[in-house]
Amino acid sequence: MEVRKEPPPGVTGLALAEYYFGPLLSPIAATPAQWTTYAEHRRGVNFEYRNVFDRHRPSISDSVAPIEKELGLDNGTLQKCISVMERMVERDDVNPRNADIFVRIYSPTVPKYVDVRIKYHCRSRLYNIDWFYSIGYRICNRISGEPTAYYSPSEDCLPSMYHTRGGWQSICWGYYDDEDNYGPKWRRIEQGDVELHEEGVLDVHEALFGPIETPSSDNADELLAYRRKLVATVRLLLAAVGIDYEVACTDEETDEGPRDYMLEGLSDKWVARGIRDACGFQLSGDEEAAKRGEEERKKCQAHEDYYVEEDSEEEDEW
């Protein structure tokens, strides 16, 4: 871990932020006081928790590194911005059974940060699978207070409500509905949604990388690059808690869900479609895929033996 000496007397503002964390990425204009607060705040968190580049966290580093490459950034550029504030992971053999992870992403461009948190549970039982999760984020547009302080989201409610108060915004959530659904006739009744919306994606991008201009609709190359940047922004939020979800941006690409965490309870990749929708576009096959997913959910709910043939493979994976 690189330890920098105290800066020369009188170094404040953006120069102080550059001294400790530079080179920053095309820093956005802000007051000297905002940059000074940013630098001291980020130093406090690094002192207490370090960052995932210096304190290697394989699941997070390995998820963030491909995004850095995709955005044309040097290895470690974004990893150095991420600190794990709280982490609890209990594994069942290889995959997580319980996880509660809270991370902070300091912007490399703006004196702001974004907190991200996942609450997750997945456990196979005799007749059923207990599964629920919720992922949310909270943007801090004006840094103040103790560096190590943070706002905990709610938990005394359904997963869909975990990240809806105190400035928290939901990214996505899911669970198996066990109401009147138990015992040998248990069925995989999936509930879930991507609640991230286009305005939220733009807010996160602005907080982390600055404003982004919408390209002309008749310039295909610029439009694709714009979409990739927005999708990479959402993927970064997931990667910061160790979730590597590859989201297709063209019809030739495919969605690849994470290996460790189950974000969809059936075979339908609705999280990927939801991310694309939040980024303002859909692929040509998304509408038909959504119909197939809805049909799958209806069959699972109506027929308790609908998923029996796939149980062994699914349980081996998760």
PDB file of C-alpha atoms in Angstrom:
ATOM      1  CA  MET A   1       0.000   0.000   0.000  1.00  0.00           C
ATOM      2  CA  GLU A   2       1.383   3.383  -1.015  1.00  0.00           C
ATOM      3  CA  VAL A   3       1.688   5.808   1.905  1.00  0.00           C
ATOM      4  CA  ARG A   4       2.115   9.433   0.946  1.00  0.00           C
ATOM      5  CA  LYS A   5       3.770  11.998   3.153  1.00  0.00           C
ATOM      6  CA  GLU A   6       1.889  15.065   4.282  1.00  0.00           C
ATOM      7  CA  PRO A   7       1.567  17.582   1.423  1.00  0.00           C
ATOM      8  CA  PRO A   8       3.543  20.826   1.417  1.00  0.00           C
ATOM      9  CA  PRO A   9       2.022  23.642   3.497  1.00  0.00           C
ATOM     10  CA  GLY A  10      -0.832  25.472   1.825  1.00  0.00           C
ATOM     11  CA  VAL A  11      -1.898  22.658  -0.512  1.00  0.00           C
ATOM     12  CA  THR A  12      -5.695  22.506  -0.479  1.00  0.00           C
ATOM     13  CA  GLY A  13      -8.656  21.995  -2.779  1.00  0.00           C
ATOM     14  CA  LEU A  14      -8.219  20.091  -6.018  1.00  0.00           C
ATOM     15  CA  ALA A  15      -4.423  20.105  -5.599  1.00  0.00           C
ATOM     16  CA  LEU A  16      -4.833  18.231  -2.299  1.00  0.00           C
ATOM     17  CA  ALA A  17      -7.143  15.661  -3.904  1.00  0.00           C
ATOM     18  CA  GLU A  18      -4.671  15.199  -6.764  1.00  0.00           C
ATOM     19  CA  TYR A  19      -1.791  14.859  -4.314  1.00  0.00           C
ATOM     20  CA  TYR A  20      -3.381  11.983  -2.443  1.00  0.00           C
ATOM     21  CA  PHE A  21      -5.493  10.319  -5.145  1.00  0.00           C
ATOM     22  CA  GLY A  22      -4.336  11.613  -8.511  1.00  0.00           C
ATOM     23  CA  PRO A  23      -4.376  11.466 -11.309  1.00  0.00           C
ATOM     24  CA  LEU A  24      -8.116  12.157 -11.155  1.00  0.00           C
ATOM     25  CA  LEU A  25     -10.194  11.683 -14.304  1.00  0.00           C
ATOM     26  CA  SER A  26     -10.875  15.080 -15.885  1.00  0.00           C
ATOM     27  CA  PRO A  27     -12.021  16.560 -12.555  1.00  0.00           C
ATOM     28  CA  ILE A  28     -15.204  18.616 -12.623  1.00  0.00           C
ATOM     29  CA  ALA A  29     -15.127  22.186 -11.353  1.00  0.00           C
ATOM     30  CA  ALA A  30     -15.988  22.474  -7.651  1.00  0.00           C
ATOM     31  CA  THR A  31     -15.068  24.806  -4.822  1.00  0.00           C
ATOM     32  CA  PRO A  32     -11.692  24.390  -3.057  1.00  0.00           C
ATOM     33  CA  ALA A  33     -13.589  23.596   0.135  1.00  0.00           C
ATOM     34  CA  GLN A  34     -15.467  20.738  -1.553  1.00  0.00           C
ATOM     35  CA  TRP A  35     -12.271  19.199  -2.905  1.00  0.00           C
ATOM     36  CA  THR A  36     -10.494  19.594   0.443  1.00  0.00           C
ATOM     37  CA  THR A  37     -13.385  17.879   2.243  1.00  0.00           C
ATOM     38  CA  TYR A  38     -13.383  15.123  -0.391  1.00  0.00           C
ATOM     39  CA  ALA A  39      -9.650  14.513   0.082  1.00  0.00           C
ATOM     40  CA  GLU A  40      -9.781  14.389   3.881  1.00  0.00           C
ATOM     41  CA  HIS A  41     -12.943  12.277   3.899  1.00  0.00           C
ATOM     42  CA  ARG A  42     -11.537   9.743   1.449  1.00  0.00           C
ATOM     43  CA  ARG A  43      -8.251   9.631   3.388  1.00  0.00           C
ATOM     44  CA  GLY A  44     -10.199   8.806   6.546  1.00  0.00           C
ATOM     45  CA  VAL A  45     -11.972   5.885   4.906  1.00  0.00           C
ATOM     46  CA  ASN A  46      -8.749   4.617   3.315  1.00  0.00           C
ATOM     47  CA  PHE A  47      -7.000   4.774   6.674  1.00  0.00           C
ATOM     48  CA  GLU A  48      -9.743   2.733   8.342  1.00  0.00           C
ATOM     49  CA  TYR A  49     -10.640   0.286   5.569  1.00  0.00           C
ATOM     50  CA  ARG A  50      -8.083   0.770   2.759  1.00  0.00           C
ATOM     51  CA  ASN A  51      -9.360   0.154  -0.778  1.00  0.00           C
ATOM     52  CA  VAL A  52      -9.942  -3.030  -2.737  1.00  0.00           C
ATOM     53  CA  PHE A  53      -6.843  -2.461  -4.895  1.00  0.00           C
ATOM     54  CA  ASP A  54      -4.461  -2.152  -1.940  1.00  0.00           C
ATOM     55  CA  ARG A  55      -6.379  -4.627   0.208  1.00  0.00           C
ATOM     56  CA  HIS A  56      -7.102  -7.152  -2.499  1.00  0.00           C
ATOM     57  CA  ARG A  57     -10.668  -8.448  -2.534  1.00  0.00           C
ATOM     58  CA  PRO A  58     -10.713 -11.018  -5.355  1.00  0.00           C
ATOM     59  CA  SER A  59     -14.481 -11.099  -5.904  1.00  0.00           C
ATOM     60  CA  ILE A  60     -14.664  -7.300  -6.152  1.00  0.00           C
ATOM     61  CA  SER A  61     -11.360  -6.649  -7.916  1.00  0.00           C
ATOM     62  CA  ASP A  62     -12.027  -9.372 -10.489  1.00  0.00           C
ATOM     63  CA  SER A  63     -15.482  -7.905 -11.169  1.00  0.00           C
ATOM     64  CA  VAL A  64     -14.307  -4.282 -11.456  1.00  0.00           C
ATOM     65  CA  ALA A  65     -11.148  -4.874 -13.530  1.00  0.00           C
ATOM     66  CA  PRO A  66     -13.029  -5.782 -16.772  1.00  0.00           C
ATOM     67  CA  ILE A  67     -15.096  -2.594 -16.449  1.00  0.00           C
ATOM     68  CA  GLU A  68     -11.915  -0.539 -16.106  1.00  0.00           C
ATOM     69  CA  LYS A  69     -10.603  -2.156 -19.279  1.00  0.00           C
ATOM     70  CA  GLU A  70     -13.877  -1.581 -21.127  1.00  0.00           C
ATOM     71  CA  LEU A  71     -13.785   2.117 -20.201  1.00  0.00           C
ATOM     72  CA  GLY A  72     -10.169   2.427 -21.289  1.00  0.00           C
ATOM     73  CA  LEU A  73      -8.863   3.020 -17.755  1.00  0.00           C
ATOM     74  CA  ASP A  74      -5.648   1.757 -16.192  1.00  0.00           C
ATOM     75  CA  ASN A  75      -5.928  -1.270 -13.940  1.00  0.00           C
ATOM     76  CA  GLY A  76      -6.778  -0.110 -10.431  1.00  0.00           C
ATOM     77  CA  THR A  77      -8.266   3.252 -11.398  1.00  0.00           C
ATOM     78  CA  LEU A  78     -11.724   2.359 -10.088  1.00  0.00           C
ATOM     79  CA  GLN A  79     -10.606  -0.301  -7.614  1.00  0.00           C
ATOM     80  CA  LYS A  80      -8.690   2.368  -5.703  1.00  0.00           C
ATOM     81  CA  CYS A  81     -11.962   4.305  -5.344  1.00  0.00           C
ATOM     82  CA  ILE A  82     -13.793   1.432  -3.612  1.00  0.00           C
ATOM     83  CA  SER A  83     -13.598   0.644   0.087  1.00  0.00           C
ATOM     84  CA  VAL A  84     -15.458  -2.145   1.874  1.00  0.00           C
ATOM     85  CA  MET A  85     -17.062  -0.548   4.930  1.00  0.00           C
ATOM     86  CA  GLU A  86     -18.800  -3.671   6.191  1.00  0.00           C
ATOM     87  CA  ARG A  87     -18.685  -7.272   5.020  1.00  0.00           C
ATOM     88  CA  MET A  88     -20.338 -10.458   6.215  1.00  0.00           C
ATOM     89  CA  VAL A  89     -20.305 -13.489   3.903  1.00  0.00           C
ATOM     90  CA  GLU A  90     -21.172 -17.036   4.958  1.00  0.00           C
ATOM     91  CA  ARG A  91     -20.628 -19.640   2.273  1.00  0.00           C
ATOM     92  CA  ASP A  92     -22.273 -22.979   1.622  1.00  0.00           C
ATOM     93  CA  ASP A  93     -19.355 -24.877   0.089  1.00  0.00           C
ATOM     94  CA  VAL A  94     -18.449 -22.333  -2.622  1.00  0.00           C
ATOM     95  CA  ASN A  95     -21.397 -19.992  -3.094  1.00  0.00           C
ATOM     96  CA  PRO A  96     -22.700 -17.447  -0.573  1.00  0.00           C
ATOM     97  CA  ARG A  97     -25.469 -18.567   1.762  1.00  0.00           C
ATOM     98  CA  ASN A  98     -25.710 -15.227   3.565  1.00  0.00           C
ATOM     99  CA  ALA A  99     -24.153 -11.925   2.581  1.00  0.00           C
ATOM    100  CA  ASP A 100     -24.416  -8.382   3.853  1.00  0.00           C
ATOM    101  CA  ILE A 101     -21.881  -6.150   2.102  1.00  0.00           C
ATOM    102  CA  PHE A 102     -21.616  -2.373   2.277  1.00  0.00           C
ATOM    103  CA  VAL A 103     -19.118  -0.507   0.081  1.00  0.00           C
ATOM    104  CA  ARG A 104     -18.304   3.095  -0.769  1.00  0.00           C
ATOM    105  CA  ILE A 105     -17.253   4.280  -4.235  1.00  0.00           C
ATOM    106  CA  TYR A 106     -15.498   7.646  -4.260  1.00  0.00           C
ATOM    107  CA  SER A 107     -15.785   9.431  -7.570  1.00  0.00           C
ATOM    108  CA  PRO A 108     -12.506   9.789  -9.496  1.00  0.00           C
ATOM    109  CA  THR A 109     -13.955  12.894 -11.150  1.00  0.00           C
ATOM    110  CA  VAL A 110     -16.283  14.754  -8.768  1.00  0.00           C
ATOM    111  CA  PRO A 111     -16.114  15.439  -4.989  1.00  0.00           C
ATOM    112  CA  LYS A 112     -18.894  12.941  -4.326  1.00  0.00           C
ATOM    113  CA  TYR A 113     -19.335   9.283  -3.442  1.00  0.00           C
ATOM    114  CA  VAL A 114     -21.883   6.498  -3.897  1.00  0.00           C
ATOM    115  CA  ASP A 115     -22.649   3.866  -1.259  1.00  0.00           C
ATOM    116  CA  VAL A 116     -23.767   0.408  -2.427  1.00  0.00           C
ATOM    117  CA  ARG A 117     -25.171  -2.408  -0.343  1.00  0.00           C
ATOM    118  CA  ILE A 118     -26.369  -5.977  -0.915  1.00  0.00           C
ATOM    119  CA  LYS A 119     -28.388  -8.129   1.475  1.00  0.00           C
ATOM    120  CA  TYR A 120     -28.535 -11.743   0.270  1.00  0.00           C
ATOM    121  CA  HIS A 121     -29.673 -15.192   1.401  1.00  0.00           C
ATOM    122  CA  CYS A 122     -29.866 -18.461  -0.506  1.00  0.00           C
ATOM    123  CA  ARG A 123     -30.134 -21.878   1.121  1.00  0.00           C
ATOM    124  CA  SER A 124     -31.431 -25.234  -0.124  1.00  0.00           C
ATOM    125  CA  ARG A 125     -33.660 -27.170   2.253  1.00  0.00           C
ATOM    126  CA  LEU A 126     -35.453 -30.502   2.062  1.00  0.00           C
ATOM    127  CA  TYR A 127     -38.410 -29.333  -0.022  1.00  0.00           C
ATOM    128  CA  ASN A 128     -37.625 -25.750  -0.909  1.00  0.00           C
ATOM    129  CA  ILE A 129     -34.991 -23.076  -1.452  1.00  0.00           C
ATOM    130  CA  ASP A 130     -34.909 -20.035   0.805  1.00  0.00           C
ATOM    131  CA  TRP A 131     -33.845 -17.143  -1.428  1.00  0.00           C
ATOM    132  CA  PHE A 132     -34.059 -13.397  -1.247  1.00  0.00           C
ATOM    133  CA  TYR A 133     -31.849 -10.412  -1.958  1.00  0.00           C
ATOM    134  CA  SER A 134     -31.880  -6.673  -2.406  1.00  0.00           C
ATOM    135  CA  ILE A 135     -29.244  -4.331  -3.867  1.00  0.00           C
ATOM    136  CA  GLY A 136     -29.402  -0.568  -3.438  1.00  0.00           C
ATOM    137  CA  TYR A 137     -27.337   2.601  -3.702  1.00  0.00           C
ATOM    138  CA  ARG A 138     -27.182   6.010  -2.084  1.00  0.00           C
ATOM    139  CA  ILE A 139     -25.557   9.081  -3.676  1.00  0.00           C
ATOM    140  CA  CYS A 140     -23.797  11.615  -1.472  1.00  0.00           C
ATOM    141  CA  ASN A 141     -23.698  14.856  -3.453  1.00  0.00           C
ATOM    142  CA  ARG A 142     -22.212  16.972  -0.662  1.00  0.00           C
ATOM    143  CA  ILE A 143     -19.679  15.273   1.574  1.00  0.00           C
ATOM    144  CA  SER A 144     -19.804  16.027   5.303  1.00  0.00           C
ATOM    145  CA  GLY A 145     -19.631  14.302   8.678  1.00  0.00           C
ATOM    146  CA  GLU A 146     -17.368  11.527   9.884  1.00  0.00           C
ATOM    147  CA  PRO A 147     -15.738   9.550   7.055  1.00  0.00           C
ATOM    148  CA  THR A 148     -16.629   6.170   8.548  1.00  0.00           C
ATOM    149  CA  ALA A 149     -20.278   7.041   9.242  1.00  0.00           C
ATOM    150  CA  TYR A 150     -22.979   5.725   6.939  1.00  0.00           C
ATOM    151  CA  TYR A 151     -26.739   5.367   6.718  1.00  0.00           C
ATOM    152  CA  SER A 152     -28.019   1.821   7.123  1.00  0.00           C
ATOM    153  CA  PRO A 153     -31.045   0.876   5.002  1.00  0.00           C
ATOM    154  CA  SER A 154     -34.203  -0.687   6.412  1.00  0.00           C
ATOM    155  CA  GLU A 155     -34.507  -4.436   6.969  1.00  0.00           C
ATOM    156  CA  ASP A 156     -37.792  -4.835   8.866  1.00  0.00           C
ATOM    157  CA  CYS A 157     -39.742  -5.253   5.628  1.00  0.00           C
ATOM    158  CA  LEU A 158     -39.883  -7.175   2.367  1.00  0.00           C
ATOM    159  CA  PRO A 159     -36.726  -7.165   0.177  1.00  0.00           C
ATOM    160  CA  SER A 160     -38.507  -4.847  -2.243  1.00  0.00           C
ATOM    161  CA  MET A 161     -38.540  -2.161   0.485  1.00  0.00           C
ATOM    162  CA  TYR A 162     -35.013  -2.554   1.898  1.00  0.00           C
ATOM    163  CA  HIS A 163     -33.484   0.301  -0.086  1.00  0.00           C
ATOM    164  CA  THR A 164     -36.286   2.850  -0.246  1.00  0.00           C
ATOM    165  CA  ARG A 165     -35.669   5.193   2.714  1.00  0.00           C
ATOM    166  CA  GLY A 166     -33.046   7.608   3.978  1.00  0.00           C
ATOM    167  CA  GLY A 167     -31.850   8.480   0.479  1.00  0.00           C
ATOM    168  CA  TRP A 168     -31.408   4.852  -0.571  1.00  0.00           C
ATOM    169  CA  GLN A 169     -32.544   3.808  -4.053  1.00  0.00           C
ATOM    170  CA  SER A 170     -33.268   0.249  -5.108  1.00  0.00           C
ATOM    171  CA  ILE A 171     -31.343  -1.308  -7.982  1.00  0.00           C
ATOM    172  CA  CYS A 172     -32.995  -4.726  -7.995  1.00  0.00           C
ATOM    173  CA  TRP A 173     -34.444  -7.333  -5.667  1.00  0.00           C
ATOM    174  CA  GLY A 174     -35.895 -10.826  -5.770  1.00  0.00           C
ATOM    175  CA  TYR A 175     -37.253 -13.644  -3.618  1.00  0.00           C
ATOM    176  CA  TYR A 176     -39.236 -16.871  -3.689  1.00  0.00           C
ATOM    177  CA  ASP A 177     -42.747 -16.315  -2.385  1.00  0.00           C
ATOM    178  CA  ASP A 178     -43.436 -18.901   0.313  1.00  0.00           C
ATOM    179  CA  GLU A 179     -46.883 -17.686   1.353  1.00  0.00           C
ATOM    180  CA  ASP A 180     -49.108 -20.797   1.312  1.00  0.00           C
ATOM    181  CA  ASN A 181     -46.271 -22.476  -0.576  1.00  0.00           C
ATOM    182  CA  TYR A 182     -44.337 -25.050   1.446  1.00  0.00           C
ATOM    183  CA  GLY A 183     -43.640 -28.761   1.935  1.00  0.00           C
ATOM    184  CA  PRO A 184     -43.367 -31.369  -0.860  1.00  0.00           C
ATOM    185  CA  LYS A 185     -45.554 -29.257  -3.171  1.00  0.00           C
ATOM    186  CA  TRP A 186     -43.369 -26.159  -2.875  1.00  0.00           C
ATOM    187  CA  ARG A 187     -42.942 -24.263  -6.148  1.00  0.00           C
ATOM    188  CA  ARG A 188     -40.437 -21.663  -7.321  1.00  0.00           C
ATOM    189  CA  ILE A 189     -42.773 -18.680  -7.255  1.00  0.00           C
ATOM    190  CA  GLU A 190     -40.399 -15.891  -8.193  1.00  0.00           C
ATOM    191  CA  GLN A 191     -40.972 -12.275  -7.283  1.00  0.00           C
ATOM    192  CA  GLY A 192     -38.527  -9.591  -8.369  1.00  0.00           C
ATOM    193  CA  ASP A 193     -37.929  -6.355 -10.199  1.00  0.00           C
ATOM    194  CA  VAL A 194     -35.295  -3.917 -11.409  1.00  0.00           C
ATOM    195  CA  GLU A 195     -36.374  -0.600  -9.937  1.00  0.00           C
ATOM    196  CA  LEU A 196     -33.476   1.418 -11.293  1.00  0.00           C
ATOM    197  CA  HIS A 197     -34.694   3.982 -13.839  1.00  0.00           C
ATOM    198  CA  GLU A 198     -33.060   6.127 -16.504  1.00  0.00           C
ATOM    199  CA  GLU A 199     -32.889   9.263 -14.361  1.00  0.00           C
ATOM    200  CA  GLY A 200     -31.239   7.258 -11.598  1.00  0.00           C
ATOM    201  CA  VAL A 201     -28.601   5.862 -13.967  1.00  0.00           C
ATOM    202  CA  LEU A 202     -27.788   9.371 -15.189  1.00  0.00           C
ATOM    203  CA  ASP A 203     -27.560  10.583 -11.583  1.00  0.00           C
ATOM    204  CA  VAL A 204     -25.092   7.809 -10.715  1.00  0.00           C
ATOM    205  CA  HIS A 205     -23.033   8.486 -13.836  1.00  0.00           C
ATOM    206  CA  GLU A 206     -22.906  12.191 -13.005  1.00  0.00           C
ATOM    207  CA  ALA A 207     -21.882  11.431  -9.412  1.00  0.00           C
ATOM    208  CA  LEU A 208     -19.069   9.097 -10.477  1.00  0.00           C
ATOM    209  CA  PHE A 209     -17.920  10.327 -13.887  1.00  0.00           C
ATOM    210  CA  GLY A 210     -19.616  13.668 -14.449  1.00  0.00           C
ATOM    211  CA  PRO A 211     -22.443  14.579 -16.853  1.00  0.00           C
ATOM    212  CA  ILE A 212     -22.840  12.640 -20.079  1.00  0.00           C
ATOM    213  CA  GLU A 213     -24.199  14.091 -23.313  1.00  0.00           C
ATOM    214  CA  THR A 214     -26.925  12.237 -25.190  1.00  0.00           C
ATOM    215  CA  PRO A 215     -25.718  11.593 -28.749  1.00  0.00           C
ATOM    216  CA  SER A 216     -27.721  12.075 -31.882  1.00  0.00           C
ATOM    217  CA  SER A 217     -30.036   9.172 -32.623  1.00  0.00           C
ATOM    218  CA  ASP A 218     -28.720   8.965 -36.211  1.00  0.00           C
ATOM    219  CA  ASN A 219     -25.109   8.277 -35.126  1.00  0.00           C
ATOM    220  CA  ALA A 220     -25.029   4.540 -34.439  1.00  0.00           C
ATOM    221  CA  ASP A 221     -21.441   4.410 -33.175  1.00  0.00           C
ATOM    222  CA  GLU A 222     -21.878   7.261 -30.700  1.00  0.00           C
ATOM    223  CA  LEU A 223     -25.221   5.861 -29.549  1.00  0.00           C
ATOM    224  CA  LEU A 224     -23.678   2.445 -28.855  1.00  0.00           C
ATOM    225  CA  ALA A 225     -20.766   4.032 -26.971  1.00  0.00           C
ATOM    226  CA  TYR A 226     -23.259   6.035 -24.896  1.00  0.00           C
ATOM    227  CA  ARG A 227     -25.235   2.914 -24.050  1.00  0.00           C
ATOM    228  CA  ARG A 228     -22.096   1.017 -23.078  1.00  0.00           C
ATOM    229  CA  LYS A 229     -21.024   3.798 -20.713  1.00  0.00           C
ATOM    230  CA  LEU A 230     -24.386   3.780 -18.949  1.00  0.00           C
ATOM    231  CA  VAL A 231     -24.471  -0.012 -18.717  1.00  0.00           C
ATOM    232  CA  ALA A 232     -20.890   0.009 -17.376  1.00  0.00           C
ATOM    233  CA  THR A 233     -21.987   2.501 -14.713  1.00  0.00           C
ATOM    234  CA  VAL A 234     -24.704   0.131 -13.479  1.00  0.00           C
ATOM    235  CA  ARG A 235     -22.379  -2.862 -13.731  1.00  0.00           C
ATOM    236  CA  LEU A 236     -19.880  -0.975 -11.568  1.00  0.00           C
ATOM    237  CA  LEU A 237     -22.457  -0.690  -8.771  1.00  0.00           C
ATOM    238  CA  LEU A 238     -22.942  -4.468  -8.884  1.00  0.00           C
ATOM    239  CA  ALA A 239     -19.218  -5.174  -9.255  1.00  0.00           C
ATOM    240  CA  ALA A 240     -18.475  -3.063  -6.179  1.00  0.00           C
ATOM    241  CA  VAL A 241     -20.217  -5.729  -4.056  1.00  0.00           C
ATOM    242  CA  GLY A 242     -18.630  -8.598  -5.990  1.00  0.00           C
ATOM    243  CA  ILE A 243     -21.264  -9.272  -8.657  1.00  0.00           C
ATOM    244  CA  ASP A 244     -19.990  -9.678 -12.210  1.00  0.00           C
ATOM    245  CA  TYR A 245     -23.021  -9.409 -14.492  1.00  0.00           C
ATOM    246  CA  GLU A 246     -22.241  -9.061 -18.200  1.00  0.00           C
ATOM    247  CA  VAL A 247     -25.079  -7.188 -19.891  1.00  0.00           C
ATOM    248  CA  ALA A 248     -25.432  -7.318 -23.661  1.00  0.00           C
ATOM    249  CA  CYS A 249     -25.539  -4.000 -25.529  1.00  0.00           C
ATOM    250  CA  THR A 250     -26.024  -5.422 -29.044  1.00  0.00           C
ATOM    251  CA  ASP A 251     -28.044  -8.293 -30.487  1.00  0.00           C
ATOM    252  CA  GLU A 252     -24.814 -10.193 -31.158  1.00  0.00           C
ATOM    253  CA  GLU A 253     -23.859 -10.215 -27.469  1.00  0.00           C
ATOM    254  CA  THR A 254     -25.350 -12.369 -24.717  1.00  0.00           C
ATOM    255  CA  ASP A 255     -26.231 -11.733 -21.093  1.00  0.00           C
ATOM    256  CA  GLU A 256     -24.052 -13.613 -18.627  1.00  0.00           C
ATOM    257  CA  GLY A 257     -25.306 -13.675 -15.059  1.00  0.00           C
ATOM    258  CA  PRO A 258     -22.987 -13.900 -12.038  1.00  0.00           C
ATOM    259  CA  ARG A 259     -21.606 -17.224 -10.863  1.00  0.00           C
ATOM    260  CA  ASP A 260     -21.701 -16.647  -7.107  1.00  0.00           C
ATOM    261  CA  TYR A 261     -24.953 -14.780  -6.545  1.00  0.00           C
ATOM    262  CA  MET A 262     -28.362 -15.800  -7.845  1.00  0.00           C
ATOM    263  CA  LEU A 263     -30.134 -12.639  -8.972  1.00  0.00           C
ATOM    264  CA  GLU A 264     -32.869 -14.435 -10.932  1.00  0.00           C
ATOM    265  CA  GLY A 265     -34.858 -17.305  -9.468  1.00  0.00           C
ATOM    266  CA  LEU A 266     -35.660 -18.984 -12.788  1.00  0.00           C
ATOM    267  CA  SER A 267     -33.930 -19.063 -16.178  1.00  0.00           C
ATOM    268  CA  ASP A 268     -35.200 -15.661 -17.396  1.00  0.00           C
ATOM    269  CA  LYS A 269     -32.490 -12.940 -17.431  1.00  0.00           C
ATOM    270  CA  TRP A 270     -34.868 -10.151 -16.376  1.00  0.00           C
ATOM    271  CA  VAL A 271     -32.167  -8.255 -14.460  1.00  0.00           C
ATOM    272  CA  ALA A 272     -30.183  -7.720 -17.661  1.00  0.00           C
ATOM    273  CA  ARG A 273     -33.294  -6.517 -19.505  1.00  0.00           C
ATOM    274  CA  GLY A 274     -34.125  -4.212 -16.622  1.00  0.00           C
ATOM    275  CA  ILE A 275     -30.638  -2.705 -16.699  1.00  0.00           C
ATOM    276  CA  ARG A 276     -30.933  -2.055 -20.424  1.00  0.00           C
ATOM    277  CA  ASP A 277     -34.341  -0.481 -19.945  1.00  0.00           C
ATOM    278  CA  ALA A 278     -32.938   1.772 -17.203  1.00  0.00           C
ATOM    279  CA  CYS A 279     -30.194   2.791 -19.643  1.00  0.00           C
ATOM    280  CA  GLY A 280     -32.802   3.793 -22.222  1.00  0.00           C
ATOM    281  CA  PHE A 281     -32.731   0.940 -24.726  1.00  0.00           C
ATOM    282  CA  GLN A 282     -33.771  -2.636 -25.410  1.00  0.00           C
ATOM    283  CA  LEU A 283     -32.507  -5.277 -27.783  1.00  0.00           C
ATOM    284  CA  SER A 284     -34.623  -6.740 -30.561  1.00  0.00           C
ATOM    285  CA  GLY A 285     -35.200  -9.985 -28.665  1.00  0.00           C
ATOM    286  CA  ASP A 286     -36.000  -8.476 -25.268  1.00  0.00           C
ATOM    287  CA  GLU A 287     -39.754  -8.232 -25.759  1.00  0.00           C
ATOM    288  CA  GLU A 288     -40.057 -11.870 -26.741  1.00  0.00           C
ATOM    289  CA  ALA A 289     -37.725 -12.925 -23.913  1.00  0.00           C
ATOM    290  CA  ALA A 290     -39.933 -11.062 -21.431  1.00  0.00           C
ATOM    291  CA  LYS A 291     -42.972 -12.969 -22.706  1.00  0.00           C
ATOM    292  CA  ARG A 292     -41.176 -16.287 -22.311  1.00  0.00           C
ATOM    293  CA  GLY A 293     -40.141 -15.305 -18.802  1.00  0.00           C
ATOM    294  CA  GLU A 294     -43.697 -14.449 -17.844  1.00  0.00           C
ATOM    295  CA  GLU A 295     -44.922 -17.754 -19.242  1.00  0.00           C
ATOM    296  CA  GLU A 296     -42.251 -19.603 -17.247  1.00  0.00           C
ATOM    297  CA  ARG A 297     -43.353 -17.881 -14.035  1.00  0.00           C
ATOM    298  CA  LYS A 298     -46.990 -18.759 -14.681  1.00  0.00           C
ATOM    299  CA  LYS A 299     -46.153 -22.423 -15.272  1.00  0.00           C
ATOM    300  CA  CYS A 300     -44.019 -22.608 -12.138  1.00  0.00           C
ATOM    301  CA  GLN A 301     -46.810 -21.116 -10.072  1.00  0.00           C
ATOM    302  CA  ALA A 302     -49.486 -23.401 -11.528  1.00  0.00           C
ATOM    303  CA  HIS A 303     -47.587 -26.702 -11.564  1.00  0.00           C
ATOM    304  CA  GLU A 304     -45.611 -27.768  -8.533  1.00  0.00           C
ATOM    305  CA  ASP A 305     -43.557 -30.277 -10.549  1.00  0.00           C
ATOM    306  CA  TYR A 306     -42.683 -27.843 -13.362  1.00  0.00           C
ATOM    307  CA  TYR A 307     -39.076 -27.386 -12.243  1.00  0.00           C
ATOM    308  CA  VAL A 308     -38.348 -30.850 -10.833  1.00  0.00           C
ATOM    309  CA  GLU A 309     -36.213 -32.044 -13.765  1.00  0.00           C
ATOM    310  CA  GLU A 310     -33.853 -29.065 -13.386  1.00  0.00           C
ATOM    311  CA  ASP A 311     -33.544 -29.226  -9.595  1.00  0.00           C
ATOM    312  CA  SER A 312     -30.344 -31.260  -9.418  1.00  0.00           C
ATOM    313  CA  GLU A 313     -28.433 -29.005 -11.802  1.00  0.00           C
ATOM    314  CA  GLU A 314     -29.756 -25.830 -10.193  1.00  0.00           C
ATOM    315  CA  GLU A 315     -28.893 -26.926  -6.659  1.00  0.00           C
ATOM    316  CA  ASP A 316     -25.384 -27.973  -7.732  1.00  0.00           C
ATOM    317  CA  GLU A 317     -24.827 -24.503  -9.120  1.00  0.00           C
ATOM    318  CA  TRP A 318     -26.193 -22.582  -6.165  1.00  0.00           C
TER     319      TRP A 318
END
